[in-house]
Short mmCIF file of N, CA and C in Angstrom, two decimals:
data_model
loop_
_atom_site.label_atom_id
_atom_site.label_comp_id
_atom_site.label_asym_id
_atom_site.label_seq_id
_atom_site.Cartn_x
_atom_site.Cartn_y
_atom_site.Cartn_z
N MET A 7 30.78 -10.04 18.46
CA MET A 7 29.75 -9.70 17.74
C MET A 7 28.60 -11.20 18.18
N GLU A 8 27.92 -10.43 18.38
CA GLU A 8 26.88 -11.74 18.02
C GLU A 8 26.16 -12.58 17.96
N ASP A 9 25.77 -13.96 17.66
CA ASP A 9 25.51 -14.73 16.83
C ASP A 9 23.59 -13.31 16.97
N VAL A 10 23.33 -13.98 15.15
CA VAL A 10 22.09 -13.66 14.62
C VAL A 10 21.07 -13.93 14.48
N VAL A 11 20.49 -14.19 14.39
CA VAL A 11 18.78 -15.44 13.96
C VAL A 11 17.78 -14.20 13.14
N LEU A 12 18.12 -14.02 11.88
CA LEU A 12 17.00 -13.36 10.77
C LEU A 12 15.61 -14.37 10.55
N PHE A 13 14.43 -14.52 10.93
CA PHE A 13 13.95 -14.82 11.47
C PHE A 13 12.62 -13.74 10.45
N SER A 14 12.14 -14.60 9.83
CA SER A 14 10.54 -14.49 8.92
C SER A 14 9.35 -15.45 8.92
N THR A 15 8.59 -14.45 10.03
CA THR A 15 7.48 -15.38 9.71
C THR A 15 6.61 -15.97 8.75
N GLY A 16 5.20 -16.97 8.32
CA GLY A 16 5.03 -17.47 8.00
C GLY A 16 3.55 -16.68 7.43
N HIS A 17 3.79 -17.04 6.34
CA HIS A 17 2.07 -15.53 5.62
C HIS A 17 1.24 -15.38 6.45
N GLY A 18 0.69 -14.12 6.61
CA GLY A 18 -0.17 -13.48 7.48
C GLY A 18 0.33 -13.07 9.72
N ALA A 19 1.79 -13.37 8.88
CA ALA A 19 2.04 -13.67 10.82
C ALA A 19 2.61 -12.46 11.33
N TRP A 20 2.78 -12.37 12.36
CA TRP A 20 3.31 -11.39 12.49
C TRP A 20 4.83 -12.08 13.99
N PRO A 21 6.07 -10.71 14.45
CA PRO A 21 7.24 -11.50 15.21
C PRO A 21 6.46 -12.63 16.20
N GLU A 22 5.64 -11.76 17.65
CA GLU A 22 4.64 -12.37 18.35
C GLU A 22 4.11 -13.16 18.31
N ARG A 23 3.46 -13.46 17.16
CA ARG A 23 3.54 -14.83 17.08
C ARG A 23 3.76 -15.84 17.49
N TYR A 24 5.34 -15.67 17.76
CA TYR A 24 6.63 -16.71 17.15
C TYR A 24 7.93 -15.77 18.74
N ASP A 25 7.00 -15.69 20.18
CA ASP A 25 7.94 -15.32 21.59
C ASP A 25 8.24 -16.90 21.81
N ALA A 26 7.73 -16.89 21.47
CA ALA A 26 7.79 -18.60 22.58
C ALA A 26 9.83 -19.07 21.67
N ILE A 27 9.93 -18.84 20.70
CA ILE A 27 10.98 -19.53 20.19
C ILE A 27 12.03 -18.74 19.65
N ALA A 28 11.53 -16.98 19.46
CA ALA A 28 12.33 -16.46 20.03
C ALA A 28 12.75 -16.00 20.97
N SER A 29 12.58 -16.60 21.92
CA SER A 29 12.81 -15.74 23.82
C SER A 29 13.66 -17.50 23.96
N ALA A 30 13.67 -18.50 23.25
CA ALA A 30 14.65 -19.78 23.90
C ALA A 30 16.23 -19.10 22.75
N TRP A 31 15.60 -18.46 21.56
CA TRP A 31 17.11 -18.33 20.71
C TRP A 31 17.35 -16.70 21.77
N GLN A 32 17.30 -16.53 22.80
CA GLN A 32 17.23 -15.44 23.50
C GLN A 32 17.90 -15.38 23.39
N GLN A 33 17.73 -16.73 25.47
CA GLN A 33 18.63 -17.03 26.54
C GLN A 33 19.03 -18.56 26.11
N ALA A 34 19.36 -18.45 24.02
CA ALA A 34 20.35 -19.19 23.73
C ALA A 34 21.77 -18.40 23.68
N GLY A 35 21.38 -17.06 23.80
CA GLY A 35 22.63 -16.31 23.45
C GLY A 35 22.26 -15.47 21.93
N PHE A 36 21.63 -16.08 21.33
CA PHE A 36 21.42 -14.95 19.67
C PHE A 36 20.39 -14.11 19.67
N ALA A 37 21.32 -13.15 18.94
CA ALA A 37 20.39 -12.03 18.79
C ALA A 37 19.50 -12.65 17.69
N VAL A 38 17.58 -12.15 17.77
CA VAL A 38 16.41 -12.41 16.84
C VAL A 38 16.08 -10.89 15.79
N ILE A 39 16.03 -10.91 14.72
CA ILE A 39 15.90 -9.92 14.29
C ILE A 39 14.46 -10.07 13.75
N ALA A 40 13.29 -9.69 14.30
CA ALA A 40 12.01 -10.21 13.08
C ALA A 40 12.28 -9.76 12.47
N SER A 41 11.16 -9.19 11.20
CA SER A 41 10.01 -7.88 10.19
C SER A 41 8.58 -9.10 10.83
N VAL A 42 8.43 -7.34 9.96
CA VAL A 42 6.72 -7.70 10.18
C VAL A 42 6.48 -7.40 8.62
N HIS A 43 6.29 -7.97 8.06
CA HIS A 43 5.99 -8.21 6.19
C HIS A 43 5.22 -7.74 5.78
N VAL A 44 4.59 -7.68 4.89
CA VAL A 44 3.54 -6.90 4.16
C VAL A 44 2.38 -7.86 4.76
N ASP A 45 2.91 -8.80 4.35
CA ASP A 45 1.70 -9.72 4.08
C ASP A 45 0.97 -10.15 5.56
N SER A 46 1.43 -9.59 6.73
CA SER A 46 0.90 -9.78 8.05
C SER A 46 -0.33 -8.76 8.28
N MET A 47 -1.10 -10.05 8.91
CA MET A 47 -2.18 -9.86 9.58
C MET A 47 -2.01 -8.62 10.80
N HIS A 48 -1.32 -7.50 10.26
CA HIS A 48 -0.89 -6.64 11.50
C HIS A 48 0.37 -5.17 10.85
N TYR A 49 0.24 -6.10 9.82
CA TYR A 49 0.44 -4.98 8.91
C TYR A 49 -0.98 -4.27 8.24
N SER A 50 -0.15 -2.47 8.65
CA SER A 50 -1.98 -1.90 8.57
C SER A 50 -2.32 -1.69 6.99
N ASP A 51 -1.40 -1.79 6.06
CA ASP A 51 -1.34 -0.98 4.13
C ASP A 51 -1.39 -2.52 3.93
N ARG A 52 -1.96 -3.62 4.19
CA ARG A 52 -1.38 -4.95 4.35
C ARG A 52 -2.26 -5.21 2.15
N GLU A 53 -3.33 -4.53 2.22
CA GLU A 53 -4.76 -4.92 1.20
C GLU A 53 -4.16 -4.82 0.15
N LYS A 54 -2.47 -3.46 0.91
CA LYS A 54 -1.75 -2.90 -0.92
C LYS A 54 -0.88 -3.51 -1.60
N PHE A 55 -0.91 -5.25 -1.47
CA PHE A 55 0.25 -5.92 -2.47
C PHE A 55 -0.41 -7.00 -2.94
N SER A 56 -0.51 -7.64 -3.25
CA SER A 56 -0.53 -8.32 -4.36
C SER A 56 0.50 -9.58 -3.26
N CYS A 57 0.26 -11.19 -3.87
CA CYS A 57 0.83 -12.16 -3.42
C CYS A 57 3.22 -11.74 -3.90
N GLU A 58 3.07 -11.20 -5.66
CA GLU A 58 3.40 -11.48 -5.50
C GLU A 58 4.98 -10.71 -5.41
N ALA A 59 3.54 -9.66 -5.06
CA ALA A 59 4.53 -8.09 -4.29
C ALA A 59 5.01 -8.17 -3.19
N ASN A 60 4.11 -8.95 -2.61
CA ASN A 60 4.64 -9.26 -1.08
C ASN A 60 6.78 -10.39 -1.19
N PHE A 61 6.20 -11.05 -2.41
CA PHE A 61 7.44 -12.43 -1.64
C PHE A 61 8.78 -10.99 -2.48
N GLY A 62 8.54 -10.36 -2.77
CA GLY A 62 9.62 -9.37 -3.23
C GLY A 62 9.73 -8.51 -2.08
N GLU A 63 8.90 -8.58 -1.47
CA GLU A 63 8.72 -7.71 -0.43
C GLU A 63 10.00 -8.47 0.82
N ARG A 64 9.79 -9.33 1.15
CA ARG A 64 10.14 -10.12 2.34
C ARG A 64 11.95 -10.42 2.21
N ILE A 65 11.85 -10.35 0.28
CA ILE A 65 13.18 -10.56 0.32
C ILE A 65 14.17 -8.94 0.44
N ALA A 66 13.30 -7.78 0.48
CA ALA A 66 13.65 -6.54 0.53
C ALA A 66 14.07 -6.45 2.57
N ASP A 67 12.59 -6.47 2.90
CA ASP A 67 12.85 -7.14 4.78
C ASP A 67 14.16 -8.00 5.32
N TRP A 68 14.80 -9.29 4.52
CA TRP A 68 15.90 -10.10 4.17
C TRP A 68 17.04 -9.35 4.68
N ARG A 69 17.68 -8.21 3.61
CA ARG A 69 17.89 -7.67 2.72
C ARG A 69 18.35 -6.87 4.11
N ALA A 70 17.65 -6.11 3.96
CA ALA A 70 17.80 -4.71 4.75
C ALA A 70 18.50 -5.87 6.35
N ALA A 71 16.71 -6.03 6.38
CA ALA A 71 17.56 -7.11 8.05
C ALA A 71 19.17 -7.44 8.31
N SER A 72 18.99 -8.25 7.73
CA SER A 72 20.63 -8.60 7.30
C SER A 72 21.91 -7.49 7.37
N ALA A 73 21.48 -5.99 6.29
CA ALA A 73 22.15 -5.38 7.35
C ALA A 73 22.73 -4.80 8.48
N TYR A 74 21.56 -4.71 9.02
CA TYR A 74 21.73 -4.10 10.67
C TYR A 74 22.96 -4.87 11.39
#
C-alpha cells in the first residue's frame, strides 16, 4: 500500500494552487488526495453554502477522501 497525503486547501483556494507541494509529495512517493471544497473559488455553487455549512462539508470531504 502506498503512503497517502490527505490535503485540504485554505478557504477559497483549490488543489491546483498547491501543485508545487503536491508534486514534491508525489515525487517522494506519496499519493496525494486533495478535494475541491464548497468554499473554493472554483466550486460552481459556492454561494449556496454558509461559513458554518462550509466546515461541515469539509469534514464530509475528509471522511470521503480517507475512505478512498
